Coordinates of N, CA and C and ligand atoms in Angstrom, one line a residue:
E1 N 39.6 46.0 80.5 CA 40.2 45.8 81.4 C 41.6 46.9 81.8
I2 N 41.6 47.8 82.2 CA 42.9 48.7 82.2 C 44.3 49.0 83.1
N3 N 45.4 48.3 82.3 CA 46.3 47.8 83.5 C 47.4 49.0 83.2
A4 N 47.6 49.7 82.5 CA 48.5 51.1 82.6 C 47.8 52.2 82.0
C5 N 47.9 53.6 82.9 CA 48.3 54.8 82.1 C 48.9 55.5 82.0
L6 N 49.0 56.2 80.9 CA 49.8 56.5 80.0 C 49.5 58.4 80.2
F7 N 50.4 58.8 80.7 CA 50.0 60.4 81.2 C 50.7 61.5 80.1
D8 N 50.2 62.1 79.3 CA 50.9 63.0 78.7 C 51.0 64.2 79.5
L9 N 52.1 65.3 79.8 CA 52.7 66.3 81.1 C 52.4 67.3 80.8
D10 N 52.4 68.3 80.0 CA 52.2 69.7 79.8 C 50.8 70.1 79.8
G11 N 50.6 70.5 80.9 CA 48.5 70.7 80.6 C 47.8 69.5 81.2
V12 N 48.4 68.6 81.4 CA 47.7 67.7 82.4 C 48.3 67.0 83.7
L13 N 49.9 67.0 83.7 CA 49.8 67.4 85.3 C 50.5 68.0 86.0
V14 N 50.9 69.4 84.9 CA 51.7 70.0 85.5 C 51.1 71.6 84.8
D15 N 51.2 72.7 85.2 CA 50.8 73.9 84.9 C 51.4 74.6 83.7
T16 N 52.3 73.7 82.8 CA 52.8 74.3 82.4 C 52.8 74.7 80.5
A17 N 51.5 74.4 80.0 CA 51.3 74.6 78.9 C 50.9 76.4 78.5
I18 N 51.0 77.1 79.7 CA 50.7 78.3 79.8 C 51.7 79.1 79.5
Y19 N 53.2 78.3 80.5 CA 54.5 78.6 79.8 C 54.7 79.0 78.3
H20 N 54.2 77.5 77.5 CA 54.7 77.2 76.0 C 54.1 78.4 75.4
Y21 N 53.0 78.8 75.6 CA 52.1 79.1 74.8 C 52.8 80.8 75.4
K22 N 53.1 81.3 76.7 CA 53.8 82.9 76.6 C 55.3 82.7 75.8
A23 N 56.1 81.8 76.0 CA 57.2 81.7 75.4 C 56.7 81.7 73.6
W24 N 56.1 80.7 73.0 CA 56.0 81.3 71.6 C 55.3 82.3 71.5
R25 N 54.3 83.0 72.6 CA 53.6 84.5 71.5 C 54.7 85.5 71.9
R26 N 55.8 85.4 72.7 CA 56.6 86.5 73.1 C 57.7 86.1 71.5
L27 N 58.3 85.0 70.8 CA 58.7 84.9 69.9 C 57.7 85.3 68.8
A28 N 57.2 85.4 68.8 CA 55.7 85.8 67.4 C 55.8 87.4 67.7
N29 N 55.6 87.8 68.8 CA 55.7 89.3 69.1 C 56.8 89.8 68.7
E30 N 57.7 89.6 68.8 CA 59.0 90.0 68.5 C 59.1 89.7 66.5
L31 N 58.8 89.3 66.2 CA 58.5 88.6 64.6 C 57.6 89.8 64.2
G32 N 56.5 90.4 64.9 CA 56.1 91.2 64.3 C 54.6 90.9 64.0
F33 N 54.3 89.7 64.7 CA 52.8 89.4 64.7 C 52.3 88.5 65.9
D34 N 50.9 88.2 66.1 CA 50.7 87.6 67.3 C 50.2 86.4 66.7
F35 N 49.4 85.2 67.8 CA 48.3 84.9 67.8 C 47.7 84.2 68.8
T36 N 46.0 83.7 68.5 CA 45.4 83.6 69.8 C 45.3 82.1 70.1
E37 N 44.4 82.1 71.5 CA 44.3 81.1 71.7 C 43.9 79.8 71.7
K38 N 42.9 80.1 70.2 CA 42.5 79.4 69.6 C 43.4 78.7 68.6
D39 N 44.4 79.6 68.4 CA 45.6 79.1 67.3 C 46.2 78.3 68.3
N40 N 46.7 78.2 69.6 CA 47.4 77.6 70.2 C 47.1 76.2 70.6
E41 N 46.2 76.2 70.7 CA 45.3 74.5 70.6 C 46.0 73.3 69.3
K42 N 46.5 74.3 68.5 CA 47.6 73.1 67.6 C 48.5 73.1 67.9
L43 N 49.4 74.0 68.8 CA 50.6 73.9 69.3 C 50.8 72.7 70.4
K44 N 49.6 72.5 71.0 CA 49.5 71.5 72.1 C 49.8 70.4 71.5
G45 N 50.6 69.3 72.7 CA 51.2 68.3 72.3 C 52.4 68.0 70.8
I46 N 52.5 69.1 69.9 CA 53.5 68.9 69.4 C 55.1 68.9 69.2
S47 N 55.7 68.7 68.9 CA 57.4 69.0 69.0 C 57.4 70.9 68.6
R48 N 58.5 70.8 69.7 CA 59.3 72.0 69.6 C 59.1 72.8 67.9
I49 N 60.0 71.7 67.5 CA 60.3 72.5 66.0 C 59.3 72.4 65.1
Q50 N 58.3 71.6 65.1 CA 57.0 71.6 64.1 C 56.0 72.8 64.3
S51 N 56.7 73.2 66.3 CA 55.3 74.5 66.4 C 56.0 75.5 65.9
L52 N 57.5 75.9 66.0 CA 58.2 76.7 65.2 C 57.8 77.2 63.7
K53 N 57.3 75.7 63.5 CA 57.0 75.6 61.7 C 55.9 76.2 61.6
L54 N 55.1 75.9 62.3 CA 53.4 76.2 62.3 C 53.4 77.8 62.6
I55 N 53.7 78.3 63.9 CA 54.2 79.8 64.2 C 54.4 80.6 62.6
L56 N 55.5 79.9 62.5 CA 56.0 80.9 61.1 C 54.9 80.9 59.8
E57 N 54.8 79.9 59.8 CA 53.4 79.8 58.6 C 52.3 81.1 58.9
W58 N 52.0 80.8 60.4 CA 50.8 81.9 60.4 C 51.0 83.2 60.6
G59 N 52.2 83.2 60.4 CA 53.2 84.7 60.8 C 53.3 85.2 58.9
G60 N 53.5 84.1 58.3 CA 54.1 84.1 57.0 C 55.0 84.7 56.4
I61 N 56.0 84.3 57.6 CA 57.3 84.4 57.0 C 58.1 83.2 57.1
K62 N 59.5 83.5 56.3 CA 60.1 82.0 55.9 C 61.6 82.4 56.8
K63 N 62.2 81.4 56.8 CA 63.6 81.3 57.5 C 64.5 80.0 57.5
T64 N 65.5 80.4 57.2 CA 66.4 79.2 57.0 C 66.3 78.1 57.9
S65 N 67.1 76.8 57.5 CA 66.9 75.7 58.6 C 67.8 76.3 60.4
K66 N 68.6 77.5 60.1 CA 69.7 77.5 60.8 C 69.0 79.1 61.8
E67 N 68.2 80.0 61.1 CA 67.3 81.0 61.4 C 66.7 79.7 62.9
I68 N 66.0 78.9 62.0 CA 64.8 78.2 62.6 C 65.6 77.6 64.2
E69 N 66.4 76.9 63.8 CA 67.6 76.5 65.0 C 67.5 77.6 66.2
E70 N 68.1 78.7 65.3 CA 68.2 79.5 66.8 C 66.9 80.4 67.2
L71 N 66.1 80.5 66.6 CA 64.6 80.5 66.9 C 64.1 79.6 67.9
S72 N 64.4 78.7 67.5 CA 63.7 77.4 68.3 C 64.4 77.0 70.1
Q73 N 65.8 77.7 69.6 CA 66.8 77.8 70.7 C 66.2 79.0 71.8
K74 N 66.1 79.9 71.3 CA 65.5 81.3 71.6 C 64.0 80.8 72.7
K75 N 63.4 80.2 72.0 CA 62.3 80.1 72.8 C 62.0 79.2 74.0
N76 N 63.5 78.4 73.7 CA 63.2 77.3 74.8 C 64.3 78.1 75.8
D77 N 65.1 78.8 75.8 CA 65.7 79.4 76.9 C 64.8 80.1 77.2
W78 N 63.7 80.9 76.9 CA 62.8 81.7 77.8 C 61.7 81.0 78.3
Y79 N 61.3 79.7 78.0 CA 60.6 78.1 78.7 C 61.5 78.3 79.9
L80 N 62.6 78.0 79.7 CA 63.5 77.2 80.6 C 63.5 78.5 82.2
E81 N 63.4 79.6 81.5 CA 63.7 80.5 82.3 C 62.0 80.5 83.3
M82 N 61.3 80.4 82.8 CA 60.2 80.5 83.4 C 59.8 79.3 84.3
I83 N 60.2 78.0 83.7 CA 60.2 76.9 84.9 C 61.4 76.2 85.8
A84 N 62.5 77.4 86.1 CA 63.6 77.1 86.7 C 62.8 76.9 87.8
D85 N 62.1 77.7 88.4 CA 61.4 77.8 89.9 C 60.5 76.9 90.2
I86 N 60.3 76.3 89.1 CA 58.7 75.2 89.6 C 59.0 74.7 90.4
Q87 N 57.5 74.4 90.9 CA 57.4 73.9 92.3 C 56.3 73.3 92.4
P88 N 56.3 71.8 92.7 CA 55.3 71.2 93.5 C 53.9 71.7 93.4
N89 N 54.0 72.7 93.6 CA 52.2 73.6 93.8 C 52.1 74.1 92.1
E90 N 52.5 73.9 91.5 CA 52.2 74.1 89.9 C 52.0 72.5 89.2
L91 N 51.9 71.6 90.2 CA 51.0 70.2 89.7 C 49.6 70.7 89.4
L92 N 49.1 70.2 88.7 CA 47.4 70.4 88.2 C 46.7 69.9 89.6
P93 N 45.3 70.4 89.4 CA 44.7 69.9 90.7 C 44.3 68.0 90.6
G94 N 44.7 67.5 91.7 CA 44.3 65.7 91.7 C 45.6 64.9 91.2
S95 N 46.5 65.8 90.3 CA 47.5 65.0 89.6 C 48.0 64.0 90.7
R96 N 49.4 64.9 91.8 CA 49.3 63.5 92.7 C 48.8 62.5 93.3
E97 N 47.6 62.8 93.8 CA 46.4 62.2 94.0 C 46.0 60.8 93.0
F98 N 45.9 61.0 92.2 CA 45.5 60.2 91.2 C 46.4 59.4 90.6
L99 N 47.9 60.2 90.6 CA 49.2 58.6 90.6 C 49.4 58.3 91.4
Q100 N 49.3 58.5 93.1 CA 48.9 57.9 94.0 C 48.0 56.9 94.2
E101 N 46.8 56.7 93.6 CA 45.5 55.8 93.8 C 46.3 54.6 92.9
L102 N 46.7 55.3 91.7 CA 47.0 54.1 90.3 C 48.0 53.5 91.3
K103 N 49.1 53.9 91.7 CA 49.8 53.2 92.4 C 49.5 52.5 93.5
D104 N 48.9 52.7 94.2 CA 48.1 51.6 95.5 C 47.4 50.7 94.5
H105 N 46.5 50.9 93.4 CA 46.1 50.0 92.9 C 46.8 49.0 91.8
G106 N 47.9 49.0 91.9 CA 49.3 48.7 90.8 C 48.8 48.6 89.6
I107 N 48.4 49.3 89.0 CA 48.0 50.1 87.4 C 49.7 50.9 87.7
K108 N 49.8 50.3 86.1 CA 50.9 51.1 85.8 C 51.3 52.6 85.5
I109 N 52.3 52.9 85.3 CA 52.8 54.0 84.8 C 53.5 54.5 83.8
A110 N 52.9 55.4 83.2 CA 54.2 55.9 82.1 C 54.1 57.2 81.5
L111 N 54.8 57.9 81.0 CA 54.6 59.5 80.8 C 54.9 59.4 79.3
G112 N 54.1 59.9 78.3 CA 54.1 60.3 77.2 C 54.2 62.1 76.9
S113 N 55.4 62.1 76.5 CA 55.4 63.6 76.4 C 56.2 63.9 75.2
A114 N 56.1 65.1 74.2 CA 56.6 65.2 73.1 C 57.4 66.4 73.8
S115 N 57.7 67.0 75.3 CA 58.6 67.9 75.3 C 60.4 67.0 75.6
K116 N 61.3 67.8 75.4 CA 62.5 67.6 75.5 C 62.7 68.2 76.8
N117 N 62.4 69.0 77.8 CA 62.3 69.0 79.1 C 61.8 68.5 80.5
A118 N 60.8 67.3 79.9 CA 59.9 66.4 80.6 C 60.6 66.3 82.0
I119 N 62.1 65.5 81.7 CA 62.9 64.4 83.0 C 62.5 66.2 84.3
I120 N 63.4 67.3 83.5 CA 63.2 68.6 84.4 C 62.4 68.8 85.5
I121 N 61.3 69.0 85.0 CA 59.9 69.1 85.2 C 59.4 68.1 86.3
L122 N 59.4 66.7 85.8 CA 59.6 65.5 87.1 C 59.9 65.3 88.4
D123 N 61.3 66.1 87.9 CA 61.9 66.0 89.0 C 61.9 67.3 90.0
K124 N 61.4 68.3 89.6 CA 61.6 69.7 90.1 C 59.8 69.8 90.8
T125 N 59.4 68.9 90.1 CA 57.4 69.1 90.5 C 57.5 67.4 91.6
N126 N 58.5 67.1 91.7 CA 59.0 66.0 92.8 C 58.0 64.5 92.2
I127 N 57.5 64.2 91.1 CA 56.5 63.2 90.8 C 57.3 62.0 90.2
R128 N 58.8 62.1 89.9 CA 59.3 61.6 88.9 C 59.1 59.7 89.6
H129 N 59.5 59.8 90.9 CA 59.4 58.2 91.4 C 57.7 57.4 90.9
F130 N 57.4 58.0 90.7 CA 55.4 57.1 90.2 C 56.0 56.9 89.0
F131 N 56.5 57.1 87.9 CA 56.7 56.9 86.7 C 57.5 55.7 86.8
D132 N 56.7 54.3 85.8 CA 57.6 52.9 85.8 C 58.2 53.0 83.9
A133 N 57.7 54.0 83.3 CA 58.5 54.1 82.3 C 58.4 55.6 81.8
I134 N 59.2 56.3 81.1 CA 59.2 57.6 80.7 C 59.7 57.6 79.5
V135 N 58.4 58.3 78.6 CA 58.8 58.2 77.3 C 58.6 59.9 76.6
D136 N 60.0 60.8 76.6 CA 59.9 61.7 76.0 C 60.3 62.1 74.6
G137 N 60.3 63.9 74.5 CA 60.4 64.2 73.2 C 62.2 64.0 72.4
N138 N 62.7 63.5 73.4 CA 64.3 63.1 73.1 C 64.5 61.7 72.5
M139 N 63.3 60.5 72.8 CA 63.1 59.0 72.2 C 62.4 58.9 71.6
V140 N 61.4 60.1 70.3 CA 60.7 59.5 69.5 C 61.1 60.3 68.3
Q141 N 60.9 60.0 66.8 CA 61.2 60.2 65.5 C 59.6 60.8 64.8
A142 N 58.2 60.5 65.8 CA 57.4 61.2 65.2 C 56.6 61.8 65.6
S143 N 56.1 63.1 65.6 CA 55.4 63.6 66.7 C 53.9 63.3 66.9
K144 N 53.2 63.6 67.9 CA 52.2 63.1 68.3 C 51.0 63.8 67.2
P145 N 49.8 63.7 66.0 CA 49.2 62.8 66.2 C 49.4 61.2 66.1
D146 N 51.2 61.1 65.4 CA 51.5 59.7 65.3 C 51.5 58.9 66.5
P147 N 51.2 57.4 67.1 CA 51.2 57.2 68.3 C 52.3 57.0 68.6
E148 N 53.2 57.0 67.7 CA 54.6 56.6 68.5 C 55.0 56.1 70.3
V149 N 54.9 57.6 70.6 CA 55.5 58.1 71.8 C 54.4 57.0 72.8
F150 N 53.1 57.0 72.6 CA 52.4 56.1 73.7 C 52.9 54.4 73.2
L151 N 52.8 54.6 72.2 CA 53.5 52.6 71.6 C 54.9 52.3 72.2
I152 N 55.4 53.1 72.3 CA 57.1 52.9 72.9 C 56.7 52.8 74.4
G153 N 55.9 53.9 75.0 CA 55.2 53.6 76.5 C 54.4 52.1 77.3
A154 N 53.7 51.7 76.3 CA 53.2 50.6 76.4 C 54.2 49.7 76.5
K155 N 54.5 49.2 75.4 CA 56.0 48.4 75.3 C 56.7 48.2 76.0
L156 N 57.2 49.7 76.5 CA 58.3 49.6 78.2 C 57.7 48.8 79.2
L157 N 56.1 48.9 79.1 CA 55.2 48.5 80.5 C 55.1 47.3 80.2
N158 N 55.0 46.7 79.3 CA 54.7 45.4 78.7 C 53.2 45.0 79.0
I159 N 53.0 45.8 78.3 CA 50.7 46.5 78.7 C 50.8 46.2 77.4
Q160 N 49.6 45.6 76.3 CA 49.0 45.6 75.4 C 48.7 47.2 75.7
P161 N 48.4 47.5 74.1 CA 47.8 49.9 74.0 C 46.2 49.0 73.9
Q162 N 45.7 48.0 73.7 CA 44.3 47.7 74.3 C 43.8 48.0 76.3
Q163 N 44.9 47.9 76.6 CA 44.6 47.9 78.0 C 45.6 49.5 78.3
C164 N 45.7 49.9 78.2 CA 46.1 51.2 78.4 C 45.2 52.4 77.7
V165 N 45.2 53.3 79.3 CA 44.6 54.1 78.7 C 45.4 55.7 78.9
V166 N 45.4 56.7 78.2 CA 46.3 57.6 77.7 C 45.7 58.9 78.3
I167 N 45.9 59.5 79.3 CA 45.3 61.1 79.5 C 46.2 62.4 78.8
E168 N 45.5 62.9 78.3 CA 46.1 64.3 77.1 C 45.1 65.3 77.5
D169 N 45.6 66.4 77.2 CA 44.7 67.8 77.0 C 45.0 68.3 75.7
A170 N 45.9 67.5 74.5 CA 45.5 68.0 73.0 C 45.0 67.7 72.1
V171 N 44.3 68.1 71.4 CA 43.9 67.6 69.8 C 44.7 66.3 69.7
A172 N 46.0 66.7 69.5 CA 47.1 65.3 68.4 C 46.8 64.7 69.8
G173 N 47.3 64.9 71.0 CA 47.4 64.1 71.9 C 46.7 62.6 72.0
V174 N 45.1 63.2 71.8 CA 44.0 62.6 71.7 C 43.7 61.8 70.1
E175 N 44.2 62.0 69.2 CA 44.7 61.2 68.6 C 45.3 60.7 68.1
A176 N 46.4 60.7 68.9 CA 47.4 59.5 69.3 C 47.1 58.7 69.6
A177 N 46.4 58.5 71.0 CA 46.3 57.7 71.6 C 45.1 56.7 70.6
L178 N 44.2 57.4 69.9 CA 43.0 56.6 69.6 C 43.9 56.0 68.1
A179 N 44.9 56.5 67.5 CA 45.6 55.9 66.5 C 46.3 54.7 67.0
G180 N 46.4 54.5 68.2 CA 47.5 53.6 68.7 C 46.6 52.2 69.7
N181 N 45.2 52.8 69.7 CA 44.4 51.5 70.1 C 44.3 51.5 71.4
M182 N 44.3 53.3 71.8 CA 44.1 53.0 73.3 C 43.0 53.8 73.8
K183 N 42.9 53.3 75.0 CA 41.6 54.3 75.4 C 42.2 55.7 75.6
V184 N 41.3 57.1 75.8 CA 41.6 58.1 75.9 C 40.7 58.9 76.6
I185 N 41.4 59.8 77.9 CA 40.8 60.8 78.5 C 41.0 61.8 78.5
G186 N 39.9 62.9 78.3 CA 40.6 64.3 77.7 C 40.6 64.9 78.7
I187 N 41.5 65.8 79.0 CA 41.4 67.0 80.5 C 41.1 68.7 79.9
G188 N 40.1 69.4 80.0 CA 40.0 70.1 79.4 C 38.0 70.5 78.7
D189 N 38.3 70.8 77.7 CA 37.0 71.1 77.3 C 36.4 70.3 76.3
K190 N 35.2 69.7 76.2 CA 34.4 68.7 75.6 C 34.3 69.1 74.0
G191 N 34.1 70.1 74.0 CA 34.1 71.3 72.8 C 35.3 71.1 71.7
V192 N 36.2 70.7 72.7 CA 38.2 70.6 71.5 C 38.1 69.1 71.6
L193 N 37.6 68.3 72.7 CA 38.7 67.3 72.7 C 37.3 65.8 72.5
K194 N 36.7 66.7 71.5 CA 35.6 65.8 71.0 C 35.5 64.5 70.8
E195 N 37.2 63.8 70.7 CA 37.0 62.4 70.2 C 37.2 61.5 71.3
A196 N 37.9 62.0 72.7 CA 38.6 61.4 73.5 C 36.7 60.6 74.2
N197 N 37.2 59.1 75.2 CA 36.1 58.7 75.9 C 35.4 59.0 76.5
L198 N 36.5 59.9 77.1 CA 36.0 61.1 78.5 C 36.7 62.2 78.3
V199 N 36.0 63.3 78.8 CA 36.3 64.7 79.3 C 36.0 65.0 80.3
V200 N 37.4 65.4 81.1 CA 37.0 65.9 82.8 C 37.8 66.9 82.6
A201 N 36.9 68.1 83.4 CA 38.0 69.3 83.6 C 39.3 69.3 84.3
S202 N 39.7 68.2 85.1 CA 40.8 68.1 85.5 C 41.0 66.8 86.5
L203 N 42.4 66.0 87.0 CA 42.3 65.0 87.0 C 41.4 65.3 88.9
A204 N 41.4 65.8 89.1 CA 40.9 65.9 90.5 C 39.4 65.4 90.4
E205 N 38.5 65.0 89.4 CA 37.6 64.1 88.9 C 37.9 62.6 88.5
M206 N 39.0 62.3 88.6 CA 39.0 61.0 88.2 C 39.4 59.7 89.8
S207 N 38.6 59.0 89.0 CA 38.9 57.5 90.2 C 38.8 56.5 88.8
I208 N 39.6 55.5 90.1 CA 40.0 53.8 89.4 C 39.0 53.5 88.5
D209 N 37.6 53.7 89.6 CA 35.8 53.1 88.8 C 35.8 53.5 87.6
Q210 N 36.7 55.1 87.3 CA 36.3 55.7 85.8 C 36.9 55.0 85.0
L211 N 38.5 54.8 85.3 CA 39.4 54.1 84.5 C 38.7 52.5 83.9
N212 N 37.7 52.1 85.2 CA 37.2 50.8 84.5 C 35.9 50.5 83.6
S213 N 35.8 51.5 83.5 CA 33.6 51.8 83.0 C 34.2 52.4 81.7
L214 N 35.4 53.2 81.1 CA 35.5 53.6 80.3 C 35.1 52.3 78.7
Ligands
G6P1 C1 54.3 68.9 74.5 C2 54.0 70.4 74.9 C3 54.0 71.4 73.8 C4 55.8 71.9 73.5 C5 56.2 70.2 73.3 C6 57.8 70.3 72.9 O1 53.5 68.6 73.9 O2 52.2 70.5 74.9 O3 53.5 72.8 73.2 O4 56.2 72.4 72.4 O5 56.1 69.7 74.3 O6 58.2 70.8 74.3 P1 59.7 71.0 74.5 O7 59.9 71.4 75.8 O8 60.8 70.1 74.0 O9 59.9 72.6 74.0
MG2 MG1 49.9 68.1 76.3

């Protein structure tokens, strides 16, 4: 039986994955190289610093830790500019409706995001009140695919991992859920999110019945 739903944020509830991608590409371009949408899949779900380190590796560029700190700040400034005017209409299809359906059925809801900007986005899109627990990038040590972010969420909700389902758009996030002994629903492409228990194109396809059939 499923008693809790743990949501990733970027690319699951809100259409912000595209802004992360744009800001990272702008940084790479400024450093003199580019990366593809396929490479970008590897950046989804991992922390800001880890993303930057991976990108620098792709570009074959070495930086000091001070420079890395400055570059990550630069990317985040661009990202914050892009999300400054984000509105509830940038919620992905079905997000709000599915959160409401879960609430109506008494299923606990948590956020499990690597982002340090999660709260700003939940506020601007008007969905913060749905969450019984919020775990974001400011609260975790280990990045997905480590299950820490979801295990803390389950603990705060006081629900066993086996009774939780995670909703993720990132390969690292799917792996984190499985490593935490949770069920996982992928949002996106079946070919990419191969290990998920179920993959749907968007939350608009989700229902309570589907949760219980996992
Ligand atoms: C999420 C996104 C990543 C992002 C990370 C850190 O996991 O999928 O693309 O890099 O959060 O986000 P932040 O807002 O803290 O830079
Ligand atoms: Mg995501």
